[in-house]
Amino acid sequence: MTCHNSAKKGEIASSVLMPGDPKRAKFIAENFLQDIKLVNEVRGALAYTGKYKGKEVSVMASGMGDGSMGIYSHELFNEYDVDRIIRVGSAGALSDDLKLGDVIAALSASTDSGYLNHYNFPGVFAPTASAALVKKLIKLDDSIILGPIYSTPVFYCDNEYFEPCKKMGMLAIEMEAAALYANAAELHKDAICLLTISDIIGKEENMTPKEREETFTKMINLALELAISF
């Protein structure tokens, strides 16, 4: 156990799905898993372990932002022997080719966060998804939209702030992938970020909170299939 996670060793599976929202974690557990057990509720970061198609899978909320994701993913990898984390989240689209409800997979996560500074990397570290998970994902769904995203702790700002990101080909914006990918790299684990487009940056197009919580079925099914493919 840690000060952030009351689960006992062995109560968390080797594959973990990580939405940001605790309610989404609860929704996934109750609607997609069987024989579920609540293994953590410290600070409201709900974590459940259950079975999907007979294989053990866990789902745990990461909270919002790189700081929260950094803590929970590091502890899962380092203290609970988790092998892979699949982030399932929402994102704001930058690419004009994306629409509400599209599912994308982040190959890389550029960032303006200071989270990466503590690695003392000589130069600019480029956080990327694990090759093993990308290969498995493509086998499961070769139509999945792949590309780079921008991971930022900034939520409220002028849309012009993200124009350079769009110019450089970033598909979308979210808040946690860079920290997850960096932790996975440091600890020699696997991670990938699947995102459902919930907002269109610069346009008045967005999902309701209830839609964000409950309508990401395609992404969740794909993540679960990926989780049990090992």
CSV table of C-alpha atoms in Angstrom, one decimal:
chain,number,residue,atom,x,y,z
A,1,MET,CA,0.0,0.0,0.0
A,2,THR,CA,1.0,3.6,-0.5
A,3,CYS,CA,-0.3,6.9,0.9
A,4,HIS,CA,-2.3,7.3,-2.3
A,5,ASN,CA,-3.5,3.7,-2.9
A,6,SER,CA,-4.9,1.3,-0.3
A,7,ALA,CA,-4.9,-1.7,-2.6
A,8,LYS,CA,-2.9,-4.6,-1.3
A,9,LYS,CA,-0.1,-6.2,-3.4
A,10,GLY,CA,-1.8,-8.6,-5.8
A,11,GLU,CA,-5.1,-6.8,-5.9
A,12,ILE,CA,-4.2,-4.9,-9.1
A,13,ALA,CA,-3.9,-6.7,-12.4
A,14,SER,CA,-0.9,-6.4,-14.7
A,15,SER,CA,-3.0,-4.5,-17.2
A,16,VAL,CA,-4.7,-1.3,-16.0
A,17,LEU,CA,-7.1,1.0,-17.8
A,18,MET,CA,-6.8,4.6,-16.6
A,19,PRO,CA,-9.5,7.2,-17.2
A,20,GLY,CA,-9.1,10.5,-15.6
A,21,ASP,CA,-12.6,10.6,-14.0
A,22,PRO,CA,-13.4,8.4,-11.0
A,23,LYS,CA,-17.0,8.1,-12.2
A,24,ARG,CA,-15.8,6.8,-15.6
A,25,ALA,CA,-13.6,4.2,-13.8
A,26,LYS,CA,-16.7,3.1,-11.9
A,27,PHE,CA,-18.8,3.1,-15.1
A,28,ILE,CA,-16.2,0.9,-16.9
A,29,ALA,CA,-16.0,-1.5,-14.0
A,30,GLU,CA,-19.7,-1.9,-13.5
A,31,ASN,CA,-20.6,-2.2,-17.2
A,32,PHE,CA,-17.6,-4.0,-18.8
A,33,LEU,CA,-16.1,-6.2,-16.1
A,34,GLN,CA,-17.3,-9.2,-14.2
A,35,ASP,CA,-16.6,-10.2,-10.5
A,36,ILE,CA,-15.5,-6.7,-9.7
A,37,LYS,CA,-13.9,-5.6,-6.5
A,38,LEU,CA,-13.3,-2.0,-5.3
A,39,VAL,CA,-9.6,-2.0,-4.3
A,40,ASN,CA,-8.9,1.7,-3.7
A,41,GLU,CA,-10.9,4.8,-2.9
A,42,VAL,CA,-8.2,6.9,-1.2
A,43,ARG,CA,-8.7,10.6,-2.3
A,44,GLY,CA,-11.6,9.4,-4.5
A,45,ALA,CA,-9.2,7.8,-7.0
A,46,LEU,CA,-11.4,4.7,-7.5
A,47,ALA,CA,-9.8,1.5,-8.5
A,48,TYR,CA,-11.5,-1.8,-9.4
A,49,THR,CA,-10.2,-5.2,-10.4
A,50,GLY,CA,-12.4,-7.6,-12.3
A,51,LYS,CA,-12.5,-10.0,-15.3
A,52,TYR,CA,-13.0,-9.3,-18.9
A,53,LYS,CA,-13.5,-12.4,-21.1
A,54,GLY,CA,-12.1,-14.4,-18.2
A,55,LYS,CA,-8.9,-12.4,-17.8
A,56,GLU,CA,-8.1,-10.1,-14.9
A,57,VAL,CA,-8.0,-6.4,-15.6
A,58,SER,CA,-8.0,-3.4,-13.4
A,59,VAL,CA,-9.3,0.1,-13.9
A,60,MET,CA,-8.2,3.1,-11.9
A,61,ALA,CA,-8.8,6.9,-12.1
A,62,SER,CA,-5.8,9.0,-12.6
A,63,GLY,CA,-7.3,12.4,-11.8
A,64,MET,CA,-6.6,15.5,-13.9
A,65,GLY,CA,-3.2,16.6,-15.0
A,66,ASP,CA,0.3,15.4,-15.2
A,67,GLY,CA,1.0,15.6,-11.5
A,68,SER,CA,-1.8,13.3,-10.6
A,69,MET,CA,-1.1,10.9,-13.4
A,70,GLY,CA,2.6,11.0,-12.5
A,71,ILE,CA,1.9,9.8,-9.0
A,72,TYR,CA,-0.6,7.1,-9.7
A,73,SER,CA,1.1,5.6,-12.8
A,74,HIS,CA,4.5,5.6,-11.0
A,75,GLU,CA,3.0,3.7,-8.0
A,76,LEU,CA,1.2,1.2,-10.2
A,77,PHE,CA,4.4,0.5,-12.2
A,78,ASN,CA,6.8,0.6,-9.3
A,79,GLU,CA,4.8,-0.6,-6.3
A,80,TYR,CA,2.2,-2.9,-7.8
A,81,ASP,CA,4.2,-4.5,-10.6
A,82,VAL,CA,1.8,-3.3,-13.3
A,83,ASP,CA,3.2,-4.1,-16.7
A,84,ARG,CA,1.1,-1.8,-18.9
A,85,ILE,CA,-1.3,1.2,-18.5
A,86,ILE,CA,-3.8,2.1,-21.2
A,87,ARG,CA,-5.1,5.6,-20.7
A,88,VAL,CA,-8.7,6.0,-21.8
A,89,GLY,CA,-9.6,9.7,-21.9
A,90,SER,CA,-11.1,12.6,-23.7
A,91,ALA,CA,-9.4,15.2,-25.8
A,92,GLY,CA,-10.0,18.5,-27.7
A,93,ALA,CA,-9.4,18.1,-31.4
A,94,LEU,CA,-6.9,20.4,-33.2
A,95,SER,CA,-6.9,18.6,-36.5
A,96,ASP,CA,-9.6,19.7,-39.0
A,97,ASP,CA,-10.1,16.1,-40.0
A,98,LEU,CA,-11.4,15.0,-36.5
A,99,LYS,CA,-15.0,15.1,-35.3
A,100,LEU,CA,-16.8,14.5,-32.0
A,101,GLY,CA,-16.6,10.8,-31.1
A,102,ASP,CA,-13.5,9.9,-33.1
A,103,VAL,CA,-11.1,7.7,-31.3
A,104,ILE,CA,-7.4,8.3,-31.7
A,105,ALA,CA,-4.2,6.8,-30.3
A,106,ALA,CA,-1.3,9.0,-29.3
A,107,LEU,CA,2.0,7.9,-30.8
A,108,SER,CA,3.8,10.8,-29.0
A,109,ALA,CA,2.9,13.5,-26.5
A,110,SER,CA,4.7,16.8,-26.9
A,111,THR,CA,4.3,19.0,-23.8
A,112,ASP,CA,4.8,22.4,-22.2
A,113,SER,CA,4.8,20.8,-18.7
A,114,GLY,CA,7.7,21.0,-16.3
A,115,TYR,CA,7.1,17.4,-15.3
A,116,LEU,CA,9.9,16.1,-17.5
A,117,ASN,CA,12.5,18.3,-15.9
A,118,HIS,CA,13.2,16.0,-13.0
A,119,TYR,CA,14.7,13.3,-15.3
A,120,ASN,CA,17.6,15.6,-16.0
A,121,PHE,CA,17.6,14.4,-19.6
A,122,PRO,CA,20.3,16.1,-21.8
A,123,GLY,CA,18.1,17.9,-24.3
A,124,VAL,CA,14.4,17.5,-25.0
A,125,PHE,CA,12.9,14.1,-24.1
A,126,ALA,CA,10.2,13.0,-26.5
A,127,PRO,CA,7.5,10.9,-24.6
A,128,THR,CA,6.1,8.2,-26.9
A,129,ALA,CA,3.7,5.3,-26.7
A,130,SER,CA,5.2,1.8,-26.3
A,131,ALA,CA,5.9,0.1,-29.6
A,132,ALA,CA,4.6,-3.2,-28.3
A,133,LEU,CA,1.2,-1.7,-27.5
A,134,VAL,CA,1.1,0.2,-30.8
A,135,LYS,CA,1.7,-3.0,-32.7
A,136,LYS,CA,-1.0,-4.9,-30.8
A,137,LEU,CA,-3.4,-2.0,-31.3
A,138,ILE,CA,-3.0,-2.0,-35.0
A,139,LYS,CA,-3.6,-5.7,-35.2
A,140,LEU,CA,-6.9,-5.2,-33.2
A,141,ASP,CA,-8.0,-2.2,-35.3
A,142,ASP,CA,-6.0,-1.2,-38.4
A,143,SER,CA,-8.4,1.8,-38.9
A,144,ILE,CA,-7.4,3.5,-35.7
A,145,ILE,CA,-6.3,7.1,-36.1
A,146,LEU,CA,-2.7,7.4,-35.0
A,147,GLY,CA,-0.6,10.5,-34.5
A,148,PRO,CA,1.1,13.0,-32.2
A,149,ILE,CA,-0.8,14.9,-29.5
A,150,TYR,CA,-0.1,17.8,-27.2
A,151,SER,CA,-0.2,17.2,-23.4
A,152,THR,CA,-0.5,20.3,-21.3
A,153,PRO,CA,-1.4,21.3,-17.7
A,154,VAL,CA,-3.2,24.3,-19.1
A,155,PHE,CA,-6.9,24.2,-19.5
A,156,TYR,CA,-8.2,27.7,-19.7
A,157,CYS,CA,-6.3,29.9,-22.2
A,158,ASP,CA,-6.8,31.6,-25.6
A,159,ASN,CA,-7.1,29.2,-28.5
A,160,GLU,CA,-4.3,31.0,-30.2
A,161,TYR,CA,-1.9,29.4,-27.7
A,162,PHE,CA,-2.4,26.1,-29.5
A,163,GLU,CA,-1.9,27.4,-33.0
A,164,PRO,CA,1.8,26.3,-33.1
A,165,CYS,CA,0.7,22.8,-32.0
A,166,LYS,CA,-1.8,22.6,-34.9
A,167,LYS,CA,0.8,23.9,-37.3
A,168,MET,CA,3.2,21.1,-36.2
A,169,GLY,CA,0.6,18.4,-36.8
A,170,MET,CA,-0.7,17.7,-33.3
A,171,LEU,CA,-4.0,15.9,-33.6
A,172,ALA,CA,-5.5,16.9,-30.2
A,173,ILE,CA,-4.9,18.2,-26.7
A,174,GLU,CA,-5.1,16.5,-23.4
A,175,MET,CA,-3.4,16.6,-20.0
A,176,GLU,CA,-1.9,13.3,-18.9
A,177,ALA,CA,-0.2,11.4,-21.6
A,178,ALA,CA,3.3,12.9,-21.4
A,179,ALA,CA,3.7,12.1,-17.7
A,180,LEU,CA,2.4,8.5,-18.3
A,181,TYR,CA,4.7,7.9,-21.2
A,182,ALA,CA,7.7,9.3,-19.4
A,183,ASN,CA,7.1,7.2,-16.3
A,184,ALA,CA,6.7,4.1,-18.5
A,185,ALA,CA,10.0,4.9,-20.3
A,186,GLU,CA,11.9,5.4,-17.0
A,187,LEU,CA,10.5,2.2,-15.4
A,188,HIS,CA,10.7,0.1,-18.6
A,189,LYS,CA,7.0,-0.5,-18.7
A,190,ASP,CA,4.4,-0.2,-21.5
A,191,ALA,CA,1.9,2.6,-21.9
A,192,ILE,CA,-0.5,4.0,-24.6
A,193,CYS,CA,-3.1,6.7,-24.6
A,194,LEU,CA,-6.4,6.2,-26.3
A,195,LEU,CA,-8.6,9.3,-26.6
A,196,THR,CA,-12.2,10.1,-27.7
A,197,ILE,CA,-12.7,13.5,-29.2
A,198,SER,CA,-15.0,15.3,-26.8
A,199,ASP,CA,-14.4,18.9,-28.0
A,200,ILE,CA,-13.4,20.8,-31.1
A,201,ILE,CA,-10.9,23.5,-30.2
A,202,GLY,CA,-12.0,26.9,-31.6
A,203,LYS,CA,-15.6,25.7,-32.2
A,204,GLU,CA,-18.7,25.5,-30.0
A,205,GLU,CA,-18.8,21.7,-30.3
A,206,ASN,CA,-18.5,19.6,-27.2
A,207,MET,CA,-19.9,16.6,-25.4
A,208,THR,CA,-21.9,16.9,-22.3
A,209,PRO,CA,-20.4,15.7,-19.0
A,210,LYS,CA,-22.8,12.7,-19.1
A,211,GLU,CA,-21.7,11.8,-22.6
A,212,ARG,CA,-18.0,12.1,-21.6
A,213,GLU,CA,-18.7,9.7,-18.7
A,214,GLU,CA,-20.8,7.1,-20.5
A,215,THR,CA,-20.5,7.1,-24.3
A,216,PHE,CA,-16.9,6.2,-24.9
A,217,THR,CA,-17.8,2.6,-25.6
A,218,LYS,CA,-15.7,2.1,-28.8
A,219,MET,CA,-12.6,3.3,-27.0
A,220,ILE,CA,-13.2,1.2,-23.9
A,221,ASN,CA,-13.9,-2.0,-25.8
A,222,LEU,CA,-10.7,-1.5,-27.8
A,223,ALA,CA,-8.7,-0.8,-24.6
A,224,LEU,CA,-10.0,-3.9,-22.9
A,225,GLU,CA,-9.2,-6.1,-25.9
A,226,LEU,CA,-5.7,-4.6,-25.9
A,227,ALA,CA,-5.3,-5.2,-22.1
A,228,ILE,CA,-6.0,-8.9,-22.5
A,229,SER,CA,-4.0,-9.5,-25.6
A,230,PHE,CA,-0.8,-10.4,-23.7
